Amino acid sequence: ATIQSIDVFQGLNSVGIYLDSTNNYFDIRSITPLDLTNTTFLELDFKSSINFNIGIVVVNGEFEQKEQIIQLYQTDNWKKIYLDLEPFISSSINTSTFKIYFEGLYSNHETTNSVYLDNLKLVFFE
């Protein structure tokens, strides 16, 4: 993943993820575990030539468990999505923290394998 300015939804930069037959998988996670509430949403804009997944990693001490939230399909146009994280947060142990992850696989059916992410936000409601 890299910060790039060639394909941007809003502002000056976005995240670009590029895969090829050698670099054929990505799993990008937030570094620091997050304290999230039951009223947390993930908001983002995306554009992608391949399908990719977004999920949450539930962290309990040294134990981490990945929970896929959604698979997003390729799109030539930028799209906005809001993901409700409540079902994954409320079903975990009260002492859990969380990481957000994005993952995808190389597709030899596509000439380019790129994923662009912009305006990633965690939104909390009271």
Short mmCIF file of N, CA, C and O in Angstrom, two decimals:
data_model
loop_
_atom_site.label_atom_id
_atom_site.label_comp_id
_atom_site.label_asym_id
_atom_site.label_seq_id
_atom_site.Cartn_x
_atom_site.Cartn_y
_atom_site.Cartn_z
N ALA A 1 0.85 -1.18 0.00
CA ALA A 1 0.00 0.00 0.00
C ALA A 1 0.89 1.23 0.00
O ALA A 1 1.95 1.26 0.61
N THR A 2 0.40 2.24 -0.68
CA THR A 2 1.15 3.47 -0.77
C THR A 2 0.19 4.66 -0.81
O THR A 2 -0.95 4.53 -1.26
N ILE A 3 0.65 5.80 -0.33
CA ILE A 3 -0.11 7.03 -0.47
C ILE A 3 0.19 7.55 -1.88
O ILE A 3 1.35 7.69 -2.25
N GLN A 4 -0.86 7.79 -2.67
CA GLN A 4 -0.65 8.21 -4.06
C GLN A 4 -1.62 9.34 -4.40
O GLN A 4 -2.58 9.59 -3.68
N SER A 5 -1.35 10.02 -5.52
CA SER A 5 -2.19 11.15 -5.92
C SER A 5 -2.73 11.00 -7.35
O SER A 5 -3.27 11.95 -7.89
N ILE A 6 -2.60 9.82 -7.94
CA ILE A 6 -3.05 9.62 -9.32
C ILE A 6 -4.57 9.39 -9.37
O ILE A 6 -5.26 9.95 -10.21
N ASP A 7 -5.09 8.56 -8.48
CA ASP A 7 -6.52 8.27 -8.45
C ASP A 7 -7.03 8.59 -7.05
O ASP A 7 -6.80 7.84 -6.11
N VAL A 8 -7.73 9.73 -6.93
CA VAL A 8 -8.17 10.25 -5.64
C VAL A 8 -9.65 10.61 -5.73
O VAL A 8 -10.09 11.17 -6.73
N PHE A 9 -10.39 10.29 -4.70
CA PHE A 9 -11.80 10.68 -4.67
C PHE A 9 -11.95 12.13 -4.24
O PHE A 9 -12.68 12.89 -4.83
N GLN A 10 -11.27 12.49 -3.15
CA GLN A 10 -11.41 13.81 -2.57
C GLN A 10 -10.09 14.21 -1.93
O GLN A 10 -9.43 13.38 -1.30
N GLY A 11 -9.69 15.44 -2.09
CA GLY A 11 -8.44 15.91 -1.50
C GLY A 11 -7.27 15.65 -2.42
O GLY A 11 -7.42 15.54 -3.64
N LEU A 12 -6.08 15.52 -1.84
CA LEU A 12 -4.86 15.41 -2.64
C LEU A 12 -4.35 13.99 -2.80
O LEU A 12 -3.65 13.69 -3.76
N ASN A 13 -4.67 13.09 -1.85
CA ASN A 13 -4.11 11.74 -1.86
C ASN A 13 -5.16 10.70 -1.49
O ASN A 13 -6.18 11.02 -0.91
N SER A 14 -4.84 9.47 -1.82
CA SER A 14 -5.61 8.32 -1.36
C SER A 14 -4.63 7.17 -1.18
O SER A 14 -3.46 7.26 -1.55
N VAL A 15 -5.11 6.07 -0.63
CA VAL A 15 -4.28 4.87 -0.50
C VAL A 15 -4.44 4.05 -1.77
O VAL A 15 -5.56 3.81 -2.23
N GLY A 16 -3.33 3.64 -2.34
CA GLY A 16 -3.34 2.75 -3.50
C GLY A 16 -2.70 1.42 -3.13
O GLY A 16 -1.61 1.39 -2.55
N ILE A 17 -3.38 0.34 -3.45
CA ILE A 17 -2.87 -1.01 -3.19
C ILE A 17 -2.78 -1.70 -4.55
O ILE A 17 -3.76 -1.75 -5.29
N TYR A 18 -1.59 -2.21 -4.88
CA TYR A 18 -1.36 -2.79 -6.20
C TYR A 18 -0.83 -4.21 -6.04
O TYR A 18 0.12 -4.45 -5.31
N LEU A 19 -1.47 -5.16 -6.74
CA LEU A 19 -1.06 -6.55 -6.68
C LEU A 19 -0.59 -7.00 -8.06
O LEU A 19 -1.02 -6.47 -9.08
N ASP A 20 0.31 -7.99 -8.06
CA ASP A 20 0.74 -8.66 -9.28
C ASP A 20 0.94 -10.13 -8.96
O ASP A 20 0.67 -10.57 -7.85
N SER A 21 1.43 -10.90 -9.92
CA SER A 21 1.55 -12.34 -9.71
C SER A 21 2.58 -12.68 -8.63
O SER A 21 2.51 -13.75 -8.02
N THR A 22 3.51 -11.78 -8.34
CA THR A 22 4.49 -12.00 -7.28
C THR A 22 3.96 -11.50 -5.94
O THR A 22 4.02 -12.21 -4.93
N ASN A 23 3.46 -10.28 -5.92
CA ASN A 23 2.85 -9.69 -4.72
C ASN A 23 1.35 -9.89 -4.86
O ASN A 23 0.62 -8.99 -5.27
N ASN A 24 0.88 -11.10 -4.50
CA ASN A 24 -0.47 -11.51 -4.88
C ASN A 24 -1.50 -11.50 -3.75
O ASN A 24 -2.59 -12.03 -3.90
N TYR A 25 -1.16 -10.90 -2.61
CA TYR A 25 -2.08 -10.87 -1.48
C TYR A 25 -1.79 -9.64 -0.63
O TYR A 25 -0.63 -9.26 -0.46
N PHE A 26 -2.83 -9.02 -0.11
CA PHE A 26 -2.61 -7.96 0.88
C PHE A 26 -3.52 -8.18 2.08
O PHE A 26 -4.63 -8.68 1.96
N ASP A 27 -3.01 -7.86 3.24
CA ASP A 27 -3.72 -7.88 4.52
C ASP A 27 -3.21 -6.67 5.28
O ASP A 27 -2.12 -6.70 5.84
N ILE A 28 -3.98 -5.61 5.24
CA ILE A 28 -3.60 -4.36 5.89
C ILE A 28 -4.48 -4.19 7.12
O ILE A 28 -5.70 -4.31 7.04
N ARG A 29 -3.84 -3.91 8.27
CA ARG A 29 -4.57 -3.76 9.54
C ARG A 29 -4.15 -2.48 10.24
O ARG A 29 -3.03 -2.02 10.10
N SER A 30 -5.06 -1.98 11.06
CA SER A 30 -4.67 -0.88 11.94
C SER A 30 -3.61 -1.42 12.90
O SER A 30 -3.67 -2.58 13.31
N ILE A 31 -2.64 -0.62 13.21
CA ILE A 31 -1.51 -1.06 14.04
C ILE A 31 -1.92 -1.14 15.51
O ILE A 31 -1.71 -2.15 16.17
N THR A 32 -2.49 -0.07 16.00
CA THR A 32 -2.87 0.02 17.40
C THR A 32 -4.30 -0.49 17.58
O THR A 32 -5.19 -0.08 16.85
N PRO A 33 -4.53 -1.40 18.55
CA PRO A 33 -5.91 -1.83 18.81
C PRO A 33 -6.78 -0.64 19.22
O PRO A 33 -6.33 0.27 19.91
N LEU A 34 -8.02 -0.65 18.76
CA LEU A 34 -8.95 0.46 18.97
C LEU A 34 -10.00 0.08 20.01
O LEU A 34 -10.50 -1.04 20.02
N ASP A 35 -10.35 1.04 20.87
CA ASP A 35 -11.48 0.86 21.78
C ASP A 35 -12.71 1.39 21.06
O ASP A 35 -12.86 2.60 20.87
N LEU A 36 -13.58 0.50 20.62
CA LEU A 36 -14.76 0.88 19.85
C LEU A 36 -16.02 0.62 20.67
O LEU A 36 -16.06 -0.28 21.50
N THR A 37 -17.04 1.41 20.41
CA THR A 37 -18.33 1.24 21.09
C THR A 37 -19.33 0.58 20.15
O THR A 37 -19.08 0.46 18.95
N ASN A 38 -20.47 0.20 20.69
CA ASN A 38 -21.53 -0.44 19.90
C ASN A 38 -22.13 0.49 18.86
O ASN A 38 -22.91 0.06 18.03
N THR A 39 -21.79 1.77 18.91
CA THR A 39 -22.36 2.73 17.96
C THR A 39 -21.31 3.20 16.95
O THR A 39 -21.37 4.32 16.46
N THR A 40 -20.35 2.35 16.62
CA THR A 40 -19.27 2.72 15.71
C THR A 40 -19.57 2.26 14.29
O THR A 40 -19.99 1.12 14.07
N PHE A 41 -19.35 3.14 13.35
CA PHE A 41 -19.45 2.84 11.93
C PHE A 41 -18.10 3.14 11.28
O PHE A 41 -17.39 4.05 11.70
N LEU A 42 -17.75 2.36 10.25
CA LEU A 42 -16.59 2.66 9.42
C LEU A 42 -17.12 3.26 8.13
O LEU A 42 -17.97 2.68 7.47
N GLU A 43 -16.64 4.45 7.80
CA GLU A 43 -17.03 5.14 6.57
C GLU A 43 -15.81 5.21 5.65
O GLU A 43 -14.71 5.48 6.10
N LEU A 44 -15.99 4.96 4.37
CA LEU A 44 -14.90 5.08 3.43
C LEU A 44 -15.41 5.18 2.00
O LEU A 44 -16.53 4.78 1.70
N ASP A 45 -14.56 5.70 1.14
CA ASP A 45 -14.79 5.70 -0.30
C ASP A 45 -13.80 4.71 -0.90
O ASP A 45 -12.66 4.61 -0.43
N PHE A 46 -14.24 3.97 -1.93
CA PHE A 46 -13.36 2.98 -2.54
C PHE A 46 -13.61 2.87 -4.03
O PHE A 46 -14.68 3.22 -4.54
N LYS A 47 -12.60 2.39 -4.71
CA LYS A 47 -12.64 2.09 -6.13
C LYS A 47 -11.67 0.92 -6.32
O LYS A 47 -10.58 0.95 -5.77
N SER A 48 -12.06 -0.11 -7.08
CA SER A 48 -11.22 -1.30 -7.13
C SER A 48 -11.42 -2.08 -8.42
O SER A 48 -12.54 -2.20 -8.91
N SER A 49 -10.33 -2.64 -8.94
CA SER A 49 -10.43 -3.51 -10.12
C SER A 49 -10.56 -4.98 -9.72
O SER A 49 -10.71 -5.83 -10.58
N ILE A 50 -10.50 -5.26 -8.41
CA ILE A 50 -10.66 -6.63 -7.89
C ILE A 50 -11.61 -6.61 -6.70
O ILE A 50 -11.86 -5.56 -6.11
N ASN A 51 -12.13 -7.77 -6.35
CA ASN A 51 -12.92 -7.90 -5.13
C ASN A 51 -11.97 -7.88 -3.93
O ASN A 51 -10.84 -8.38 -4.02
N PHE A 52 -12.42 -7.32 -2.82
CA PHE A 52 -11.61 -7.34 -1.60
C PHE A 52 -12.53 -7.35 -0.39
O PHE A 52 -13.72 -7.07 -0.49
N ASN A 53 -11.97 -7.71 0.77
CA ASN A 53 -12.73 -7.87 2.00
C ASN A 53 -12.36 -6.78 3.01
O ASN A 53 -11.22 -6.33 3.07
N ILE A 54 -13.35 -6.44 3.81
CA ILE A 54 -13.14 -5.56 4.97
C ILE A 54 -13.65 -6.31 6.18
O ILE A 54 -14.71 -6.95 6.13
N GLY A 55 -12.90 -6.24 7.26
CA GLY A 55 -13.32 -6.93 8.46
C GLY A 55 -12.77 -6.29 9.71
O GLY A 55 -12.15 -5.23 9.68
N ILE A 56 -13.03 -6.96 10.80
CA ILE A 56 -12.58 -6.49 12.11
C ILE A 56 -11.81 -7.63 12.76
O ILE A 56 -12.16 -8.80 12.59
N VAL A 57 -10.75 -7.28 13.45
CA VAL A 57 -9.98 -8.26 14.23
C VAL A 57 -10.31 -8.00 15.69
O VAL A 57 -10.11 -6.89 16.19
N VAL A 58 -10.85 -9.01 16.35
CA VAL A 58 -11.15 -8.90 17.78
C VAL A 58 -9.90 -9.32 18.54
O VAL A 58 -9.37 -10.41 18.33
N VAL A 59 -9.41 -8.43 19.40
CA VAL A 59 -8.17 -8.66 20.13
C VAL A 59 -8.49 -8.87 21.60
O VAL A 59 -9.09 -8.00 22.25
N ASN A 60 -8.09 -10.04 22.13
CA ASN A 60 -8.21 -10.36 23.56
C ASN A 60 -6.83 -10.77 24.04
O ASN A 60 -6.43 -11.91 23.88
N GLY A 61 -6.10 -9.80 24.59
CA GLY A 61 -4.73 -10.09 25.02
C GLY A 61 -3.88 -10.43 23.81
O GLY A 61 -3.77 -9.65 22.88
N GLU A 62 -3.30 -11.62 23.80
CA GLU A 62 -2.46 -12.06 22.69
C GLU A 62 -3.27 -12.76 21.59
O GLU A 62 -2.76 -13.05 20.53
N PHE A 63 -4.53 -13.04 21.86
CA PHE A 63 -5.37 -13.77 20.91
C PHE A 63 -6.09 -12.80 19.98
O PHE A 63 -6.67 -11.81 20.42
N GLU A 64 -6.01 -13.05 18.66
CA GLU A 64 -6.69 -12.24 17.66
C GLU A 64 -7.56 -13.12 16.79
O GLU A 64 -7.13 -14.18 16.36
N GLN A 65 -8.79 -12.68 16.53
CA GLN A 65 -9.70 -13.43 15.67
C GLN A 65 -10.27 -12.51 14.60
O GLN A 65 -10.86 -11.47 14.91
N LYS A 66 -10.07 -12.89 13.33
CA LYS A 66 -10.58 -12.11 12.21
C LYS A 66 -12.06 -12.43 11.97
O LYS A 66 -12.45 -13.59 11.97
N GLU A 67 -12.84 -11.38 11.76
CA GLU A 67 -14.26 -11.51 11.44
C GLU A 67 -14.52 -10.68 10.19
O GLU A 67 -14.44 -9.45 10.22
N GLN A 68 -14.83 -11.33 9.08
CA GLN A 68 -15.10 -10.60 7.85
C GLN A 68 -16.46 -9.90 7.96
O GLN A 68 -17.45 -10.51 8.36
N ILE A 69 -16.50 -8.62 7.59
CA ILE A 69 -17.74 -7.86 7.60
C ILE A 69 -18.41 -7.91 6.23
O ILE A 69 -19.59 -8.17 6.12
N ILE A 70 -17.61 -7.67 5.17
CA ILE A 70 -18.19 -7.56 3.84
C ILE A 70 -17.13 -7.84 2.79
O ILE A 70 -15.94 -7.62 3.02
N GLN A 71 -17.58 -8.34 1.64
CA GLN A 71 -16.73 -8.39 0.46
C GLN A 71 -17.24 -7.34 -0.50
O GLN A 71 -18.43 -7.30 -0.82
N LEU A 72 -16.34 -6.46 -0.93
CA LEU A 72 -16.69 -5.42 -1.89
C LEU A 72 -16.25 -5.87 -3.28
O LEU A 72 -15.17 -6.45 -3.43
N TYR A 73 -17.08 -5.59 -4.26
CA TYR A 73 -16.81 -6.03 -5.62
C TYR A 73 -16.20 -4.91 -6.45
O TYR A 73 -16.36 -3.74 -6.14
N GLN A 74 -15.51 -5.31 -7.50
CA GLN A 74 -14.82 -4.33 -8.33
C GLN A 74 -15.80 -3.29 -8.85
O GLN A 74 -16.97 -3.57 -9.10
N THR A 75 -15.30 -2.07 -8.98
CA THR A 75 -16.09 -0.96 -9.49
C THR A 75 -15.15 0.04 -10.16
O THR A 75 -14.07 0.33 -9.64
N ASP A 76 -15.57 0.53 -11.32
CA ASP A 76 -14.79 1.53 -12.05
C ASP A 76 -15.01 2.93 -11.50
O ASP A 76 -14.26 3.84 -11.82
N ASN A 77 -16.05 3.09 -10.69
CA ASN A 77 -16.39 4.40 -10.13
C ASN A 77 -16.22 4.37 -8.62
O ASN A 77 -16.42 3.35 -7.98
N TRP A 78 -15.88 5.53 -8.07
CA TRP A 78 -15.77 5.65 -6.62
C TRP A 78 -17.14 5.43 -5.98
O TRP A 78 -18.15 5.92 -6.47
N LYS A 79 -17.17 4.68 -4.89
CA LYS A 79 -18.39 4.44 -4.13
C LYS A 79 -18.11 4.70 -2.66
O LYS A 79 -17.01 4.47 -2.18
N LYS A 80 -19.15 5.16 -1.95
CA LYS A 80 -19.06 5.39 -0.50
C LYS A 80 -19.81 4.26 0.20
O LYS A 80 -20.84 3.80 -0.28
N ILE A 81 -19.27 3.84 1.33
CA ILE A 81 -19.92 2.78 2.10
C ILE A 81 -19.81 3.10 3.60
O ILE A 81 -18.83 3.70 4.04
N TYR A 82 -20.85 2.73 4.33
CA TYR A 82 -20.88 2.83 5.79
C TYR A 82 -21.07 1.42 6.32
O TYR A 82 -22.02 0.74 5.94
N LEU A 83 -20.19 0.99 7.19
CA LEU A 83 -20.28 -0.35 7.77
C LEU A 83 -20.56 -0.25 9.26
O LEU A 83 -19.81 0.38 10.00
N ASP A 84 -21.65 -0.87 9.68
CA ASP A 84 -22.03 -0.91 11.09
C ASP A 84 -21.20 -1.98 11.79
O ASP A 84 -21.31 -3.16 11.47
N LEU A 85 -20.37 -1.59 12.72
CA LEU A 85 -19.49 -2.52 13.43
C LEU A 85 -20.15 -3.12 14.67
O LEU A 85 -19.58 -4.00 15.30
N GLU A 86 -21.35 -2.67 15.02
CA GLU A 86 -22.02 -3.09 16.26
C GLU A 86 -22.15 -4.60 16.42
O GLU A 86 -21.85 -5.12 17.50
N PRO A 87 -22.56 -5.37 15.41
CA PRO A 87 -22.71 -6.81 15.63
C PRO A 87 -21.40 -7.50 16.04
O PRO A 87 -21.42 -8.45 16.81
N PHE A 88 -20.29 -7.00 15.58
CA PHE A 88 -19.00 -7.62 15.90
C PHE A 88 -18.48 -7.14 17.26
O PHE A 88 -17.84 -7.89 17.98
N ILE A 89 -18.78 -5.91 17.59
CA ILE A 89 -18.34 -5.35 18.87
C ILE A 89 -19.18 -5.91 20.02
O ILE A 89 -18.65 -6.33 21.04
N SER A 90 -20.49 -5.94 19.83
CA SER A 90 -21.38 -6.36 20.93
C SER A 90 -21.26 -7.86 21.23
O SER A 90 -21.55 -8.28 22.34
N SER A 91 -20.83 -8.66 20.25
CA SER A 91 -20.72 -10.10 20.50
C SER A 91 -19.37 -10.49 21.09
O SER A 91 -19.13 -11.66 21.37
N SER A 92 -18.50 -9.53 21.31
CA SER A 92 -17.18 -9.84 21.87
C SER A 92 -17.15 -9.58 23.37
O SER A 92 -18.06 -8.99 23.94
N ILE A 93 -16.08 -10.01 23.99
CA ILE A 93 -15.88 -9.83 25.43
C ILE A 93 -15.69 -8.34 25.73
O ILE A 93 -15.08 -7.62 24.94
N ASN A 94 -16.18 -7.88 26.86
CA ASN A 94 -16.11 -6.46 27.22
C ASN A 94 -14.70 -5.90 27.22
O ASN A 94 -14.51 -4.71 27.02
N THR A 95 -13.70 -6.73 27.47
CA THR A 95 -12.32 -6.24 27.52
C THR A 95 -11.63 -6.27 26.16
O THR A 95 -10.46 -5.96 26.05
N SER A 96 -12.36 -6.64 25.11
CA SER A 96 -11.77 -6.73 23.78
C SER A 96 -11.44 -5.35 23.22
O SER A 96 -12.12 -4.36 23.50
N THR A 97 -10.40 -5.32 22.41
CA THR A 97 -10.13 -4.16 21.56
C THR A 97 -10.19 -4.68 20.12
O THR A 97 -10.34 -5.87 19.88
N PHE A 98 -10.05 -3.77 19.17
CA PHE A 98 -10.32 -4.14 17.79
C PHE A 98 -9.32 -3.51 16.83
O PHE A 98 -8.74 -2.47 17.12
N LYS A 99 -9.14 -4.17 15.71
CA LYS A 99 -8.38 -3.62 14.59
C LYS A 99 -9.27 -3.76 13.35
O LYS A 99 -10.04 -4.70 13.23
N ILE A 100 -9.14 -2.82 12.44
CA ILE A 100 -9.83 -2.90 11.16
C ILE A 100 -8.86 -3.50 10.17
O ILE A 100 -7.67 -3.19 10.18
N TYR A 101 -9.34 -4.39 9.29
CA TYR A 101 -8.46 -4.94 8.27
C TYR A 101 -9.09 -4.88 6.88
O TYR A 101 -10.31 -4.83 6.72
N PHE A 102 -8.22 -4.85 5.89
CA PHE A 102 -8.57 -4.92 4.47
C PHE A 102 -7.71 -6.02 3.88
O PHE A 102 -6.51 -6.07 4.14
N GLU A 103 -8.31 -6.90 3.05
CA GLU A 103 -7.51 -7.95 2.44
C GLU A 103 -8.05 -8.28 1.05
O GLU A 103 -9.23 -8.11 0.77
N GLY A 104 -7.13 -8.73 0.20
CA GLY A 104 -7.53 -9.10 -1.14
C GLY A 104 -6.50 -10.00 -1.80
O GLY A 104 -5.35 -10.08 -1.35
N LEU A 105 -6.93 -10.66 -2.87
CA LEU A 105 -6.08 -11.59 -3.61
C LEU A 105 -5.93 -11.14 -5.07
O LEU A 105 -6.87 -10.57 -5.65
N TYR A 106 -4.81 -11.43 -5.63
CA TYR A 106 -4.53 -11.16 -7.04
C TYR A 106 -5.50 -11.93 -7.92
O TYR A 106 -5.81 -13.09 -7.66
N SER A 107 -5.99 -11.29 -8.97
CA SER A 107 -6.86 -11.93 -9.95
C SER A 107 -6.17 -11.90 -11.31
O SER A 107 -5.91 -10.83 -11.85
N ASN A 108 -5.87 -13.09 -11.86
CA ASN A 108 -5.23 -13.11 -13.18
C ASN A 108 -6.24 -12.85 -14.30
O ASN A 108 -5.88 -12.83 -15.46
N HIS A 109 -7.51 -12.61 -13.94
CA HIS A 109 -8.53 -12.26 -14.92
C HIS A 109 -8.57 -10.76 -15.21
O HIS A 109 -9.27 -10.33 -16.11
N GLU A 110 -7.85 -9.98 -14.42
CA GLU A 110 -7.83 -8.53 -14.58
C GLU A 110 -6.45 -8.08 -15.04
O GLU A 110 -5.44 -8.61 -14.59
N THR A 111 -6.40 -7.08 -15.93
CA THR A 111 -5.10 -6.60 -16.41
C THR A 111 -4.37 -5.81 -15.33
O THR A 111 -3.15 -5.88 -15.25
N THR A 112 -5.12 -5.07 -14.52
CA THR A 112 -4.51 -4.39 -13.37
C THR A 112 -5.25 -4.83 -12.12
O THR A 112 -6.46 -5.07 -12.16
N ASN A 113 -4.52 -4.96 -11.05
CA ASN A 113 -5.09 -5.33 -9.75
C ASN A 113 -4.82 -4.17 -8.79
O ASN A 113 -3.75 -4.08 -8.21
N SER A 114 -5.80 -3.28 -8.68
CA SER A 114 -5.62 -2.11 -7.82
C SER A 114 -6.85 -1.89 -6.96
O SER A 114 -7.97 -2.15 -7.37
N VAL A 115 -6.58 -1.41 -5.74
CA VAL A 115 -7.63 -1.02 -4.81
C VAL A 115 -7.27 0.38 -4.32
O VAL A 115 -6.12 0.63 -3.94
N TYR A 116 -8.23 1.29 -4.36
CA TYR A 116 -8.03 2.65 -3.87
C TYR A 116 -9.00 2.91 -2.72
O TYR A 116 -10.18 2.60 -2.82
N LEU A 117 -8.48 3.48 -1.63
CA LEU A 117 -9.27 3.81 -0.45
C LEU A 117 -9.08 5.28 -0.13
O LEU A 117 -7.95 5.79 -0.18
N ASP A 118 -10.16 5.97 0.20
CA ASP A 118 -10.08 7.39 0.51
C ASP A 118 -11.08 7.71 1.62
O ASP A 118 -12.09 7.02 1.77
N ASN A 119 -10.80 8.74 2.38
CA ASN A 119 -11.71 9.26 3.41
C ASN A 119 -12.12 8.21 4.43
O ASN A 119 -13.29 8.12 4.80
N LEU A 120 -11.17 7.41 4.90
CA LEU A 120 -11.49 6.42 5.94
C LEU A 120 -11.74 7.14 7.25
O LEU A 120 -10.93 7.95 7.70
N LYS A 121 -12.91 6.83 7.88
CA LYS A 121 -13.27 7.46 9.14
C LYS A 121 -13.98 6.46 10.03
O LYS A 121 -14.78 5.65 9.55
N LEU A 122 -13.72 6.52 11.31
CA LEU A 122 -14.54 5.84 12.30
C LEU A 122 -15.51 6.87 12.84
O LEU A 122 -15.11 7.93 13.32
N VAL A 123 -16.80 6.57 12.74
CA VAL A 123 -17.86 7.49 13.16
C VAL A 123 -18.53 6.89 14.38
O VAL A 123 -18.94 5.73 14.37
N PHE A 124 -18.64 7.70 15.45
CA PHE A 124 -19.26 7.26 16.70
C PHE A 124 -20.54 8.05 16.92
O PHE A 124 -20.57 9.26 16.76
N PHE A 125 -21.63 7.36 17.28
CA PHE A 125 -22.89 8.02 17.61
C PHE A 125 -23.16 7.86 19.09
O PHE A 125 -22.83 6.86 19.69
N GLU A 126 -23.79 8.86 19.67
CA GLU A 126 -24.13 8.82 21.10
C GLU A 126 -25.56 8.38 21.29
O GLU A 126 -26.40 8.54 20.47
#
